[in-house]
PDB file of C-alpha atoms in Angstrom:
ATOM      1  CA  MET A   1     -67.849 -20.511  24.735  1.00  0.00           C
ATOM      2  CA  PRO A   2     -64.947 -23.007  24.566  1.00  0.00           C
ATOM      3  CA  THR A   3     -63.144 -23.343  21.267  1.00  0.00           C
ATOM      4  CA  ARG A   4     -62.283 -26.662  19.714  1.00  0.00           C
ATOM      5  CA  LYS A   5     -58.592 -27.483  19.791  1.00  0.00           C
ATOM      6  CA  GLU A   6     -57.269 -28.597  16.403  1.00  0.00           C
ATOM      7  CA  PRO A   7     -55.115 -31.751  16.494  1.00  0.00           C
ATOM      8  CA  ALA A   8     -51.409 -31.446  15.853  1.00  0.00           C
ATOM      9  CA  SER A   9     -50.484 -32.313  12.277  1.00  0.00           C
ATOM     10  CA  GLU A  10     -48.272 -35.207  13.370  1.00  0.00           C
ATOM     11  CA  GLU A  11     -51.301 -36.885  14.979  1.00  0.00           C
ATOM     12  CA  PHE A  12     -52.820 -37.295  11.548  1.00  0.00           C
ATOM     13  CA  ALA A  13     -49.714 -37.705   9.434  1.00  0.00           C
ATOM     14  CA  SER A  14     -51.445 -40.243   7.225  1.00  0.00           C
ATOM     15  CA  GLU A  15     -55.202 -39.932   6.816  1.00  0.00           C
ATOM     16  CA  GLU A  16     -55.126 -43.390   5.236  1.00  0.00           C
ATOM     17  CA  PHE A  17     -54.372 -44.957   8.605  1.00  0.00           C
ATOM     18  CA  ALA A  18     -56.010 -42.375  10.841  1.00  0.00           C
ATOM     19  CA  SER A  19     -58.842 -43.922  12.751  1.00  0.00           C
ATOM     20  CA  PRO A  20     -61.888 -41.885  13.784  1.00  0.00           C
ATOM     21  CA  PRO A  21     -62.433 -41.495  17.513  1.00  0.00           C
ATOM     22  CA  PHE A  22     -64.125 -44.473  19.133  1.00  0.00           C
ATOM     23  CA  SER A  23     -67.605 -43.642  20.345  1.00  0.00           C
ATOM     24  CA  SER A  24     -68.212 -44.237  24.015  1.00  0.00           C
ATOM     25  CA  GLN A  25     -71.979 -44.220  23.525  1.00  0.00           C
ATOM     26  CA  HIS A  26     -73.173 -47.793  22.946  1.00  0.00           C
ATOM     27  CA  ALA A  27     -76.509 -49.357  23.810  1.00  0.00           C
ATOM     28  CA  THR A  28     -75.399 -52.913  24.593  1.00  0.00           C
ATOM     29  CA  PHE A  29     -72.399 -55.167  24.966  1.00  0.00           C
ATOM     30  CA  ASN A  30     -72.997 -56.367  21.376  1.00  0.00           C
ATOM     31  CA  HIS A  31     -72.718 -52.783  20.132  1.00  0.00           C
ATOM     32  CA  VAL A  32     -69.414 -52.291  21.953  1.00  0.00           C
ATOM     33  CA  TRP A  33     -68.089 -55.622  20.717  1.00  0.00           C
ATOM     34  CA  SER A  34     -69.175 -54.858  17.133  1.00  0.00           C
ATOM     35  CA  SER A  35     -67.556 -51.412  17.229  1.00  0.00           C
ATOM     36  CA  LEU A  36     -64.276 -52.841  18.494  1.00  0.00           C
ATOM     37  CA  LEU A  37     -64.289 -55.600  15.864  1.00  0.00           C
ATOM     38  CA  LEU A  38     -64.878 -53.129  13.040  1.00  0.00           C
ATOM     39  CA  GLU A  39     -62.297 -50.701  14.419  1.00  0.00           C
ATOM     40  CA  GLU A  40     -59.696 -53.464  14.297  1.00  0.00           C
ATOM     41  CA  LEU A  41     -60.653 -54.313  10.697  1.00  0.00           C
ATOM     42  CA  PHE A  42     -60.226 -50.620   9.829  1.00  0.00           C
ATOM     43  CA  ARG A  43     -56.784 -50.585  11.440  1.00  0.00           C
ATOM     44  CA  LEU A  44     -55.885 -53.654   9.367  1.00  0.00           C
ATOM     45  CA  GLY A  45     -56.779 -51.914   6.103  1.00  0.00           C
ATOM     46  CA  VAL A  46     -60.463 -52.661   5.440  1.00  0.00           C
ATOM     47  CA  ARG A  47     -62.136 -49.601   3.919  1.00  0.00           C
ATOM     48  CA  ASP A  48     -65.271 -51.047   2.299  1.00  0.00           C
ATOM     49  CA  ILE A  49     -68.145 -52.841   3.987  1.00  0.00           C
ATOM     50  CA  ALA A  50     -70.898 -54.561   2.027  1.00  0.00           C
ATOM     51  CA  LEU A  51     -74.153 -54.734   3.990  1.00  0.00           C
ATOM     52  CA  ALA A  52     -77.445 -56.586   3.735  1.00  0.00           C
ATOM     53  CA  PRO A  53     -78.936 -55.498   7.072  1.00  0.00           C
ATOM     54  CA  GLY A  54     -81.083 -57.747   9.222  1.00  0.00           C
ATOM     55  CA  SER A  55     -82.201 -57.823  12.828  1.00  0.00           C
ATOM     56  CA  ARG A  56     -79.539 -60.293  14.041  1.00  0.00           C
ATOM     57  CA  SER A  57     -76.722 -58.283  12.502  1.00  0.00           C
ATOM     58  CA  ALA A  58     -78.075 -54.913  13.697  1.00  0.00           C
ATOM     59  CA  PRO A  59     -75.201 -54.200  16.132  1.00  0.00           C
ATOM     60  CA  LEU A  60     -72.628 -54.781  13.356  1.00  0.00           C
ATOM     61  CA  THR A  61     -74.641 -52.691  10.894  1.00  0.00           C
ATOM     62  CA  MET A  62     -75.030 -49.847  13.387  1.00  0.00           C
ATOM     63  CA  ALA A  63     -71.299 -49.917  14.192  1.00  0.00           C
ATOM     64  CA  ALA A  64     -70.479 -49.808  10.468  1.00  0.00           C
ATOM     65  CA  ALA A  65     -72.865 -46.881   9.976  1.00  0.00           C
ATOM     66  CA  ALA A  66     -71.270 -44.963  12.864  1.00  0.00           C
ATOM     67  CA  HIS A  67     -67.662 -45.488  11.730  1.00  0.00           C
ATOM     68  CA  GLN A  68     -66.596 -42.561   9.545  1.00  0.00           C
ATOM     69  CA  GLY A  69     -63.684 -44.417   7.961  1.00  0.00           C
ATOM     70  CA  PHE A  70     -65.713 -46.989   6.029  1.00  0.00           C
ATOM     71  CA  ARG A  71     -67.399 -46.776   2.667  1.00  0.00           C
ATOM     72  CA  ARG A  72     -70.690 -48.632   3.059  1.00  0.00           C
ATOM     73  CA  HIS A  73     -72.349 -50.470   0.176  1.00  0.00           C
ATOM     74  CA  LEU A  74     -75.913 -51.725   0.625  1.00  0.00           C
ATOM     75  CA  HIS A  75     -77.594 -54.548  -1.257  1.00  0.00           C
ATOM     76  CA  PHE A  76     -81.001 -56.116  -0.717  1.00  0.00           C
ATOM     77  CA  ASP A  77     -79.938 -59.651  -1.690  1.00  0.00           C
ATOM     78  CA  GLU A  78     -77.120 -61.611  -0.047  1.00  0.00           C
ATOM     79  CA  ARG A  79     -76.055 -63.461  -3.212  1.00  0.00           C
ATOM     80  CA  GLY A  80     -75.714 -60.151  -5.064  1.00  0.00           C
ATOM     81  CA  LEU A  81     -74.043 -58.664  -1.989  1.00  0.00           C
ATOM     82  CA  GLY A  82     -71.357 -61.355  -2.044  1.00  0.00           C
ATOM     83  CA  PHE A  83     -70.464 -60.716  -5.668  1.00  0.00           C
ATOM     84  CA  MET A  84     -70.573 -56.940  -5.181  1.00  0.00           C
ATOM     85  CA  ALA A  85     -68.074 -57.364  -2.308  1.00  0.00           C
ATOM     86  CA  LEU A  86     -65.926 -59.620  -4.484  1.00  0.00           C
ATOM     87  CA  GLY A  87     -65.808 -56.909  -7.171  1.00  0.00           C
ATOM     88  CA  LEU A  88     -64.969 -54.221  -4.609  1.00  0.00           C
ATOM     89  CA  ALA A  89     -62.117 -56.332  -3.234  1.00  0.00           C
ATOM     90  CA  LYS A  90     -60.767 -57.078  -6.722  1.00  0.00           C
ATOM     91  CA  GLY A  91     -60.955 -53.420  -7.723  1.00  0.00           C
ATOM     92  CA  SER A  92     -59.365 -52.028  -4.571  1.00  0.00           C
ATOM     93  CA  ASN A  93     -56.830 -54.791  -3.859  1.00  0.00           C
ATOM     94  CA  ARG A  94     -58.012 -54.644  -0.234  1.00  0.00           C
ATOM     95  CA  PRO A  95     -60.083 -56.999   1.859  1.00  0.00           C
ATOM     96  CA  VAL A  96     -63.797 -56.181   2.022  1.00  0.00           C
ATOM     97  CA  ALA A  97     -65.976 -57.013   5.013  1.00  0.00           C
ATOM     98  CA  VAL A  98     -69.449 -58.418   4.376  1.00  0.00           C
ATOM     99  CA  ILE A  99     -72.174 -58.090   7.018  1.00  0.00           C
ATOM    100  CA  MET A 100     -75.445 -59.989   6.834  1.00  0.00           C
ATOM    101  CA  THR A 101     -77.959 -61.574   9.161  1.00  0.00           C
ATOM    102  CA  SER A 102     -78.331 -65.216  10.154  1.00  0.00           C
ATOM    103  CA  GLY A 103     -79.921 -68.258   8.593  1.00  0.00           C
ATOM    104  CA  THR A 104     -80.322 -68.773   4.886  1.00  0.00           C
ATOM    105  CA  ALA A 105     -78.893 -65.289   4.282  1.00  0.00           C
ATOM    106  CA  VAL A 106     -75.483 -66.767   5.064  1.00  0.00           C
ATOM    107  CA  ALA A 107     -76.023 -69.682   2.676  1.00  0.00           C
ATOM    108  CA  ASN A 108     -76.569 -67.218  -0.179  1.00  0.00           C
ATOM    109  CA  LEU A 109     -72.938 -66.079   0.162  1.00  0.00           C
ATOM    110  CA  TRP A 110     -71.552 -69.542  -0.596  1.00  0.00           C
ATOM    111  CA  PRO A 111     -70.821 -68.937  -4.329  1.00  0.00           C
ATOM    112  CA  ALA A 112     -68.955 -65.675  -3.651  1.00  0.00           C
ATOM    113  CA  VAL A 113     -66.978 -67.223  -0.777  1.00  0.00           C
ATOM    114  CA  ALA A 114     -65.930 -70.132  -3.009  1.00  0.00           C
ATOM    115  CA  GLU A 115     -64.911 -67.802  -5.845  1.00  0.00           C
ATOM    116  CA  ALA A 116     -63.005 -65.537  -3.450  1.00  0.00           C
ATOM    117  CA  GLN A 117     -60.948 -68.471  -2.190  1.00  0.00           C
ATOM    118  CA  LEU A 118     -60.329 -69.860  -5.679  1.00  0.00           C
ATOM    119  CA  THR A 119     -59.172 -66.473  -7.009  1.00  0.00           C
ATOM    120  CA  GLY A 120     -57.277 -65.334  -3.890  1.00  0.00           C
ATOM    121  CA  VAL A 121     -59.532 -62.347  -3.235  1.00  0.00           C
ATOM    122  CA  PRO A 122     -59.828 -61.427   0.461  1.00  0.00           C
ATOM    123  CA  LEU A 123     -63.384 -61.309   1.823  1.00  0.00           C
ATOM    124  CA  ILE A 124     -64.190 -61.122   5.524  1.00  0.00           C
ATOM    125  CA  ILE A 125     -67.619 -62.533   6.297  1.00  0.00           C
ATOM    126  CA  LEU A 126     -69.273 -61.259   9.474  1.00  0.00           C
ATOM    127  CA  SER A 127     -72.502 -63.149   9.917  1.00  0.00           C
ATOM    128  CA  ALA A 128     -74.872 -63.117  12.811  1.00  0.00           C
ATOM    129  CA  ASP A 129     -76.257 -66.336  14.244  1.00  0.00           C
ATOM    130  CA  ARG A 130     -79.170 -67.348  16.394  1.00  0.00           C
ATOM    131  CA  PRO A 131     -78.635 -68.187  20.049  1.00  0.00           C
ATOM    132  CA  HIS A 132     -77.648 -71.810  20.568  1.00  0.00           C
ATOM    133  CA  GLU A 133     -80.989 -72.655  22.203  1.00  0.00           C
ATOM    134  CA  LEU A 134     -82.851 -71.727  18.986  1.00  0.00           C
ATOM    135  CA  ILE A 135     -80.850 -74.025  16.707  1.00  0.00           C
ATOM    136  CA  ASP A 136     -82.599 -77.283  15.660  1.00  0.00           C
ATOM    137  CA  ASN A 137     -85.898 -76.555  17.378  1.00  0.00           C
ATOM    138  CA  GLY A 138     -87.972 -75.306  14.449  1.00  0.00           C
ATOM    139  CA  ALA A 139     -87.271 -71.596  14.931  1.00  0.00           C
ATOM    140  CA  ASN A 140     -87.527 -69.573  11.733  1.00  0.00           C
ATOM    141  CA  GLN A 141     -84.198 -68.986   9.942  1.00  0.00           C
ATOM    142  CA  ALA A 142     -82.308 -70.997  12.579  1.00  0.00           C
ATOM    143  CA  ILE A 143     -80.142 -73.228  10.407  1.00  0.00           C
ATOM    144  CA  ASP A 144     -76.845 -74.742  11.516  1.00  0.00           C
ATOM    145  CA  GLN A 145     -74.307 -72.210  10.200  1.00  0.00           C
ATOM    146  CA  GLN A 146     -71.171 -73.877  11.563  1.00  0.00           C
ATOM    147  CA  GLY A 147     -68.968 -74.893   8.644  1.00  0.00           C
ATOM    148  CA  ILE A 148     -71.546 -73.721   6.085  1.00  0.00           C
ATOM    149  CA  PHE A 149     -68.812 -72.700   3.608  1.00  0.00           C
ATOM    150  CA  GLY A 150     -67.018 -76.043   3.827  1.00  0.00           C
ATOM    151  CA  ARG A 151     -63.316 -75.882   3.035  1.00  0.00           C
ATOM    152  CA  TYR A 152     -63.491 -72.573   1.165  1.00  0.00           C
ATOM    153  CA  PRO A 153     -62.717 -70.091   3.941  1.00  0.00           C
ATOM    154  CA  VAL A 154     -59.000 -69.631   4.492  1.00  0.00           C
ATOM    155  CA  TYR A 155     -59.802 -69.189   8.176  1.00  0.00           C
ATOM    156  CA  GLN A 156     -63.026 -69.219  10.158  1.00  0.00           C
ATOM    157  CA  GLN A 157     -63.850 -68.466  13.754  1.00  0.00           C
ATOM    158  CA  ASN A 158     -67.079 -68.660  15.716  1.00  0.00           C
ATOM    159  CA  LEU A 159     -67.015 -65.691  18.090  1.00  0.00           C
TER     160      LEU A 159
END
């Protein structure tokens, strides 16, 4: 039976910045993309992720669950989630990533996003969205999310 080789101590000189191995087992392109996005956030210092899982954000949620370097904090309500993330960021002096699904779930983060910008607390909002063809055609939870936080984000990008 083969034995597991222990890594050299210099490979993991600082556990703080050591990243867990990237899983090569992903179900879809969205899972791969989500895993890479979260891995980069980890490398940039994010250690806490606040989650209110939903079907649209499932690839991000699954990638967060699989990443051993993150502390995951669940909340059933997006408004409460936003303020929980704000408190985590204030307490840790680190940015906190927030993952939630699409539609009105995103709108519920508005107060926390505004307070984060006004107090200089770093929050990273990762929201899912409906496919373009479902916007403005009566589909459930398919609101226009572009620019939903107005001028309060320091930076925003539609990926």
